[in-house]
mmCIF file of C-alpha atoms in Angstrom:
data_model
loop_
_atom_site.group_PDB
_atom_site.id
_atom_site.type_symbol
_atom_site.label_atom_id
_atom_site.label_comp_id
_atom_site.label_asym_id
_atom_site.label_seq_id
_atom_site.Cartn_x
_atom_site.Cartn_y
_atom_site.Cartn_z
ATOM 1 C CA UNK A 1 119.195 -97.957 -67.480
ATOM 2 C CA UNK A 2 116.539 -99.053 -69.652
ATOM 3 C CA UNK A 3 114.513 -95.686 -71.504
ATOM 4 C CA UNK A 4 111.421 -95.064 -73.007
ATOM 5 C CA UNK A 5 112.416 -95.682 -76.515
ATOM 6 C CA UNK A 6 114.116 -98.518 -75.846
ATOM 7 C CA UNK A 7 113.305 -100.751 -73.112
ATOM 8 C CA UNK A 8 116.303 -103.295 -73.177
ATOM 9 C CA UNK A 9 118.823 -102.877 -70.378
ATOM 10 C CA UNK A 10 122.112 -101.991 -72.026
ATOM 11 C CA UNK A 11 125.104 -104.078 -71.446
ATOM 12 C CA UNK A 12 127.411 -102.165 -69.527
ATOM 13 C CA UNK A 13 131.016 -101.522 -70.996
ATOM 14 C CA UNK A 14 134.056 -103.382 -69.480
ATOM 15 C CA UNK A 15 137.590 -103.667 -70.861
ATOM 16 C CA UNK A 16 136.748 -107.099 -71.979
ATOM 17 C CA UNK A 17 133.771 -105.846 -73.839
ATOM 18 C CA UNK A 18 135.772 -102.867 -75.281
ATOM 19 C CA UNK A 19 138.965 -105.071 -76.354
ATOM 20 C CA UNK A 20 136.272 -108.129 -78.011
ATOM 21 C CA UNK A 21 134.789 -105.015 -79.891
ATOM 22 C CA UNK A 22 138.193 -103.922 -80.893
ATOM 23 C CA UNK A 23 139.041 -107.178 -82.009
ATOM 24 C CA UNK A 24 135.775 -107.891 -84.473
ATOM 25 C CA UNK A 25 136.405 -104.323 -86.025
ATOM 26 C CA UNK A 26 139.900 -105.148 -86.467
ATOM 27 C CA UNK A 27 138.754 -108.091 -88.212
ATOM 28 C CA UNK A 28 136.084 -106.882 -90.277
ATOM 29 C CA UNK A 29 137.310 -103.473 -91.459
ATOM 30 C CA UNK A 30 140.919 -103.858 -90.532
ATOM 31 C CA UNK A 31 143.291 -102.078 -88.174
ATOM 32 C CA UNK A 32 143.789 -99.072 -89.306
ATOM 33 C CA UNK A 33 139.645 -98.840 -88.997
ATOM 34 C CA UNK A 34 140.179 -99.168 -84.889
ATOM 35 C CA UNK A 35 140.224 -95.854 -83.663
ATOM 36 C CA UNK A 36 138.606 -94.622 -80.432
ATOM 37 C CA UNK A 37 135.737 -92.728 -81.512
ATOM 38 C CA UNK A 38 135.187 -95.798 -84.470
ATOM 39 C CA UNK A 39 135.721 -98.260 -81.373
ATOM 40 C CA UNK A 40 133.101 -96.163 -79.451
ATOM 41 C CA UNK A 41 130.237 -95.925 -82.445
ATOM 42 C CA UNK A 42 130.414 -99.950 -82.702
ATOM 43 C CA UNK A 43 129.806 -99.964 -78.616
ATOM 44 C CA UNK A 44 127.025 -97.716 -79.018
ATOM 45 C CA UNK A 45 129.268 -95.214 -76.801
ATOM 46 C CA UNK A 46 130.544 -91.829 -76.144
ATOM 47 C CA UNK A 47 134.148 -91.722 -76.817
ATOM 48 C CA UNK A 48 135.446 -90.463 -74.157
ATOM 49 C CA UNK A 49 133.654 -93.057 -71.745
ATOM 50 C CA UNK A 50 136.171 -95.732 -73.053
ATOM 51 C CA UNK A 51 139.299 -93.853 -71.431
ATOM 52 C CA UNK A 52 137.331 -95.713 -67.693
ATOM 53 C CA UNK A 53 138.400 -98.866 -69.396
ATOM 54 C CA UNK A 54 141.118 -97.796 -71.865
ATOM 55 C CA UNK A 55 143.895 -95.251 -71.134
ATOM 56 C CA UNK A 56 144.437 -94.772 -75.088
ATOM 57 C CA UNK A 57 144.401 -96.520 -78.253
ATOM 58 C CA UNK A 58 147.977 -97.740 -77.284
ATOM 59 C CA UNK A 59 146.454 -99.885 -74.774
ATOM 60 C CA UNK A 60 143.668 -101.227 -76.933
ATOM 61 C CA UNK A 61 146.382 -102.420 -79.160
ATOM 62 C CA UNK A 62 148.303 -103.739 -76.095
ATOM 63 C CA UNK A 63 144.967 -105.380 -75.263
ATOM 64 C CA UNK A 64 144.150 -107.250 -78.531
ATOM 65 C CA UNK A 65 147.481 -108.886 -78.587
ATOM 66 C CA UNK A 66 146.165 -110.180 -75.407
ATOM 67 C CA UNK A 67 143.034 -111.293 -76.517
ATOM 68 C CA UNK A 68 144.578 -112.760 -79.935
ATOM 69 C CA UNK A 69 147.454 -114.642 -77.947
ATOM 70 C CA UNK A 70 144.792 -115.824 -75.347
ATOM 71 C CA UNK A 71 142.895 -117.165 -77.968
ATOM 72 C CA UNK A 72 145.966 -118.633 -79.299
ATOM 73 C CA UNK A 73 146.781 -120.117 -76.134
ATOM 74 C CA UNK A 74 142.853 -121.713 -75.843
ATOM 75 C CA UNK A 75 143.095 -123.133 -79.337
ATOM 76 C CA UNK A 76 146.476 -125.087 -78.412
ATOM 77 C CA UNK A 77 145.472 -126.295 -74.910
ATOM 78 C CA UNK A 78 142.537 -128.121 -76.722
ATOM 79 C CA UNK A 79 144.632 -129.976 -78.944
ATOM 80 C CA UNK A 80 146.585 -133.446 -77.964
ATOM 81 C CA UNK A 81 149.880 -132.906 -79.378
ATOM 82 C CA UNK A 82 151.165 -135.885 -81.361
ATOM 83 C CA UNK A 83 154.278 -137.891 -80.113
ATOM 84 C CA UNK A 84 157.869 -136.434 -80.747
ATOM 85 C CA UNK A 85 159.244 -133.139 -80.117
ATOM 86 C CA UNK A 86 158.733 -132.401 -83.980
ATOM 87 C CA UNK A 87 155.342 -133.215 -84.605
ATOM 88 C CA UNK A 88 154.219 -131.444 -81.007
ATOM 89 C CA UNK A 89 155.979 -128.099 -82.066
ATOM 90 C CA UNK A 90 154.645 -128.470 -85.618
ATOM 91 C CA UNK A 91 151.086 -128.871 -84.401
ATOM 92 C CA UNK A 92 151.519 -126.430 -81.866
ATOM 93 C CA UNK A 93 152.801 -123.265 -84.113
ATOM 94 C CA UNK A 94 150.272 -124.689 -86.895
ATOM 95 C CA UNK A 95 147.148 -123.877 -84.703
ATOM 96 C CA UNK A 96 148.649 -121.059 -83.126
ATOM 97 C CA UNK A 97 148.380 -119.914 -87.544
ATOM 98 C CA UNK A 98 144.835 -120.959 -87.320
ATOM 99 C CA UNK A 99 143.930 -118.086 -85.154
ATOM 100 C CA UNK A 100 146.207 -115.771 -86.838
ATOM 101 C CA UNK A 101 144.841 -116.340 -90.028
ATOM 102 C CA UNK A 102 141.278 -115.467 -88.517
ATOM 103 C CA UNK A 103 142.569 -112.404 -87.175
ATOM 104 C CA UNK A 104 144.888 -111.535 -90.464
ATOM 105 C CA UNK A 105 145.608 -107.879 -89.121
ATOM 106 C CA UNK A 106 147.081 -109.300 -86.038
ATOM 107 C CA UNK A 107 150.968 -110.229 -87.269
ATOM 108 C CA UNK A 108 151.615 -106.572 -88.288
ATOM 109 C CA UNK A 109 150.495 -105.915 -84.400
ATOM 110 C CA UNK A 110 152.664 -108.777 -83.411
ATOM 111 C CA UNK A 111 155.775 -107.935 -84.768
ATOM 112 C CA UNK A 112 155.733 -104.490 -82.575
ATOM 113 C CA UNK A 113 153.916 -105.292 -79.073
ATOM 114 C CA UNK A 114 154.387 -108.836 -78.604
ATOM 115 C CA UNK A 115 157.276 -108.935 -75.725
ATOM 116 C CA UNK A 116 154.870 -106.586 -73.744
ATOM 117 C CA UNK A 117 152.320 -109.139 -73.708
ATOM 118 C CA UNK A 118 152.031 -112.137 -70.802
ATOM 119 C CA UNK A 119 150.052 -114.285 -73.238
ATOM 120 C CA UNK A 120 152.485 -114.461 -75.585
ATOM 121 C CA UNK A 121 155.653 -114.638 -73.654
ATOM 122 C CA UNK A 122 153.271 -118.508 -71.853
ATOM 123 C CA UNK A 123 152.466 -119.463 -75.686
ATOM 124 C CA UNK A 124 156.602 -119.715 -75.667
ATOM 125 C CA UNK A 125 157.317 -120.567 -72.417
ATOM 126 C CA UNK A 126 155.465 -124.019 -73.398
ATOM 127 C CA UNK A 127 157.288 -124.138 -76.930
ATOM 128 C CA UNK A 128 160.496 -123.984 -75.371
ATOM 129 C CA UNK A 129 158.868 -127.129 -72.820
ATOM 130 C CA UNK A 130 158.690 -128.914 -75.755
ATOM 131 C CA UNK A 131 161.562 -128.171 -76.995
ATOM 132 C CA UNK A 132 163.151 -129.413 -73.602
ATOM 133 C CA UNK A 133 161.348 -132.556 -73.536
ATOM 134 C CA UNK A 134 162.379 -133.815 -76.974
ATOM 135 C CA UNK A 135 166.037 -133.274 -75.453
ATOM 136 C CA UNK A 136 167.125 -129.889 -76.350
ATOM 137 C CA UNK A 137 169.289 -128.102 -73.933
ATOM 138 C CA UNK A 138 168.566 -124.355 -73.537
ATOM 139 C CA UNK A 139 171.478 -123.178 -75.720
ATOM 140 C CA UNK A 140 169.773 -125.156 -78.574
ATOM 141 C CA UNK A 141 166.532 -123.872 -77.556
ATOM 142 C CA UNK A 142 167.339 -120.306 -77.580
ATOM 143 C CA UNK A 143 168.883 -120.628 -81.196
ATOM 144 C CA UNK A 144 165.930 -122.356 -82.507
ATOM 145 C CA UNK A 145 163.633 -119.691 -81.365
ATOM 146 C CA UNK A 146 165.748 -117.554 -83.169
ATOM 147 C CA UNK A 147 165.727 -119.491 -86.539
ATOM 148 C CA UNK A 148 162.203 -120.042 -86.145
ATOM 149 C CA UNK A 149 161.300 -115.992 -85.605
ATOM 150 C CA UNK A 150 157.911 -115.417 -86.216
ATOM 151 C CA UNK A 151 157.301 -118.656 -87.604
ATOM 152 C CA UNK A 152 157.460 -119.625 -83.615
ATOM 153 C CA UNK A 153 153.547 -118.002 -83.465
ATOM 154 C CA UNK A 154 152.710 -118.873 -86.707
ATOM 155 C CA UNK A 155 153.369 -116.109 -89.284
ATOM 156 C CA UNK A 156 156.115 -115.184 -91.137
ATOM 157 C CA UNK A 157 157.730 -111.723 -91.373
ATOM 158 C CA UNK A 158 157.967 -110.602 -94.881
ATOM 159 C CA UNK A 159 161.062 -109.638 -96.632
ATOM 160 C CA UNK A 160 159.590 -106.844 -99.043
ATOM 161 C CA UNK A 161 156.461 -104.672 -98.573
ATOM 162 C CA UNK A 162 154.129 -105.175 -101.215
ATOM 163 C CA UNK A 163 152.153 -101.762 -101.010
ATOM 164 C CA UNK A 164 154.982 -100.161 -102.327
ATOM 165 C CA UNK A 165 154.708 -101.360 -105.802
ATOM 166 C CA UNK A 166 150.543 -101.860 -105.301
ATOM 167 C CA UNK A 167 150.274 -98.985 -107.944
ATOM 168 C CA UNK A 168 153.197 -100.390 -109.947
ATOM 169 C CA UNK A 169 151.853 -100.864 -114.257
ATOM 170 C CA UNK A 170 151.166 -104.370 -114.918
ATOM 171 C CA UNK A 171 153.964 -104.157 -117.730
ATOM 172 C CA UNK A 172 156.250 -103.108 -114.724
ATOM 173 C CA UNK A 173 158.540 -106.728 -114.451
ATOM 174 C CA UNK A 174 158.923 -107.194 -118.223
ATOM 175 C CA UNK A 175 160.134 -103.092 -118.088
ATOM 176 C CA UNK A 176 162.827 -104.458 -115.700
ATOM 177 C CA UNK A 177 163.858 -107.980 -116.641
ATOM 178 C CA UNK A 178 167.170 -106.246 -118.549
ATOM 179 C CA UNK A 179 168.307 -105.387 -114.870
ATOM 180 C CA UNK A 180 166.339 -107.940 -112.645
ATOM 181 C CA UNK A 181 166.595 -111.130 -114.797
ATOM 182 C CA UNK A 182 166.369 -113.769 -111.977
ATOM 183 C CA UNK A 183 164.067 -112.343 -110.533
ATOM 184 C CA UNK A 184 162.116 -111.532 -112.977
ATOM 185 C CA UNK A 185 161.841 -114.720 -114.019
ATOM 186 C CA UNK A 186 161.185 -116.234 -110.962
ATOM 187 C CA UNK A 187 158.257 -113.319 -110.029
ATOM 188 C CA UNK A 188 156.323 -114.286 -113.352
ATOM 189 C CA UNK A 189 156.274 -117.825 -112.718
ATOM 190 C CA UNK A 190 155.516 -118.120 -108.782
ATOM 191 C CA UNK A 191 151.530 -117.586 -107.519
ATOM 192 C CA UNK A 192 150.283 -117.240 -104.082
ATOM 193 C CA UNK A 193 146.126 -117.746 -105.069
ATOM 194 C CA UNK A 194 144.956 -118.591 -101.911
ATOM 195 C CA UNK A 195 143.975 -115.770 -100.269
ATOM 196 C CA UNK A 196 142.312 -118.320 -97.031
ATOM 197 C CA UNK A 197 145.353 -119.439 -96.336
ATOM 198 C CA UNK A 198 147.835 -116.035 -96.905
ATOM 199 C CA UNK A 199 148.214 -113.479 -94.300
ATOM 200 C CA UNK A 200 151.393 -111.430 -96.728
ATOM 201 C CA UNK A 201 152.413 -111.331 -99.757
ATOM 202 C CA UNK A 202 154.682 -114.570 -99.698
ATOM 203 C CA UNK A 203 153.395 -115.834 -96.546
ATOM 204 C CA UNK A 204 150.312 -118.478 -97.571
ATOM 205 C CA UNK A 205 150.132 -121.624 -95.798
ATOM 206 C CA UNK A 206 152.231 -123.307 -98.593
ATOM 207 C CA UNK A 207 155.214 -121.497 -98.572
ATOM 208 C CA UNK A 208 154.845 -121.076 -94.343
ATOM 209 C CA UNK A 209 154.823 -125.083 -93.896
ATOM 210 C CA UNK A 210 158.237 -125.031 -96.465
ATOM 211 C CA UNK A 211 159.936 -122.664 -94.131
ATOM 212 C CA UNK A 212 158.521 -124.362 -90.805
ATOM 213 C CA UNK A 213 159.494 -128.226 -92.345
ATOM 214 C CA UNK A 214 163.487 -126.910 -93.449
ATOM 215 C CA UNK A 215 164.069 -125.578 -89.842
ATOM 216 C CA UNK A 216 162.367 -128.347 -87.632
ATOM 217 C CA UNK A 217 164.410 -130.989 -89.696
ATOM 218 C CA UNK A 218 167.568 -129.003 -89.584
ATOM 219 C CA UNK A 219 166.742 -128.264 -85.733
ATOM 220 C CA UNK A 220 166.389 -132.310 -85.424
ATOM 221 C CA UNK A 221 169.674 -133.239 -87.009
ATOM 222 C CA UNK A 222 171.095 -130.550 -84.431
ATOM 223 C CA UNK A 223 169.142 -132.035 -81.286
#
């Protein structure tokens, strides 16, 4: 109801509300920002009214992998996929990145919740119809969705953890190059300066579309 002080009617809360106010936290203050009581100040709230919508924060998470991989699923449906298995797949996991890389919290979410979710599990269920159209039997399928890994949605999984040396001394490789030489070397000449495009350390849309290119040509000679 409408008071006094403010005569607007208030929008009532739904799960849908609650999980699209989860997800714009998520994105502006990241997800370790989304707790309940956070979730409920944004909603203009009590707390404990979320839990009719919510059972916990564990299903808040469950819900914005929902929302991300329904998005996901929107942004690929709208797209005409190009001719050729390749090309269709390419496209496909491309866009798929485009939504990630609006929502750059969402791979570390990803990589723990995504078998749980429906959205996801139809986002591959019409990869792997790709995959059968260009000619791929479902042996050949299933070990392409394993070379592909998280590259399948559109992210890659990365190898080290960068916050573990984010309070490392600048000076900190040349300290090391006696014991590290190679890679050394190869640290101080690589850059990954675009941060639009990056959602890890290694993972920027350069080095993703590398990985993507070596396994859909190696999956083509296979086919």
């Amino acid at each position: 109801m409408a008071t006094e002080a403010d005569p607007r009617p208030r929008t009532p809360l739904s799960r849908e509300r609650v999980l699209r106010a989860a997800v714009a936290l998520a994105d502006e203050h990241g997800l370790r920002a989304l707790t309940m009581r956070r979730l409920a100040e944004e909603l203009g709230a009590e707390a404990m009214s979320l839990y009719y919508h919510v059972a916990k924060k564990e299903d808040v998470l469950d819900g914005i992998v929902d929302a991300v991989a329904q998005e996901i699923n929107e942004a690929v449906a709208r797209v005409h996929p190009p001719e050729g298995w390749k090309a269709a797949v390419r496209q496909r996991i491309l866009t798929a990145r485009e939504v990630f890389l609006r929502h750059p919290w969402a791979p570390e979410l990803f990589e723990t919740r995504s078998s749980k979710s429906l959205a996801v599990l139809r986002y591959y269920d019409a990869l792997v119809g790709l995959m059968r159209e260009g000619g791929f039997s479902y042996d050949l399928v299933h070990h392409s969705l394993h070379a592909l890994g998280s590259r399948a949605l559109g992210f890659s999984q990365e190898l080290f953890d960068p916050s573990e040396s984010a309070d490392a001394p600048p000076d900190a490789l040349a300290e090391l190059a006696g014991q590290l030489p190679n890679l050394v070397g190869m640290l101080s000449e690589i850059a990954h300066d675009d941060p639009d495009s990056t959602l890890g350390w290694c993972d920027d849309q350069e080095e993703f579309e590398f990985g993507l290119d070596i396994i859909l040509d190696g999956l083509d000679r296979l086919r």
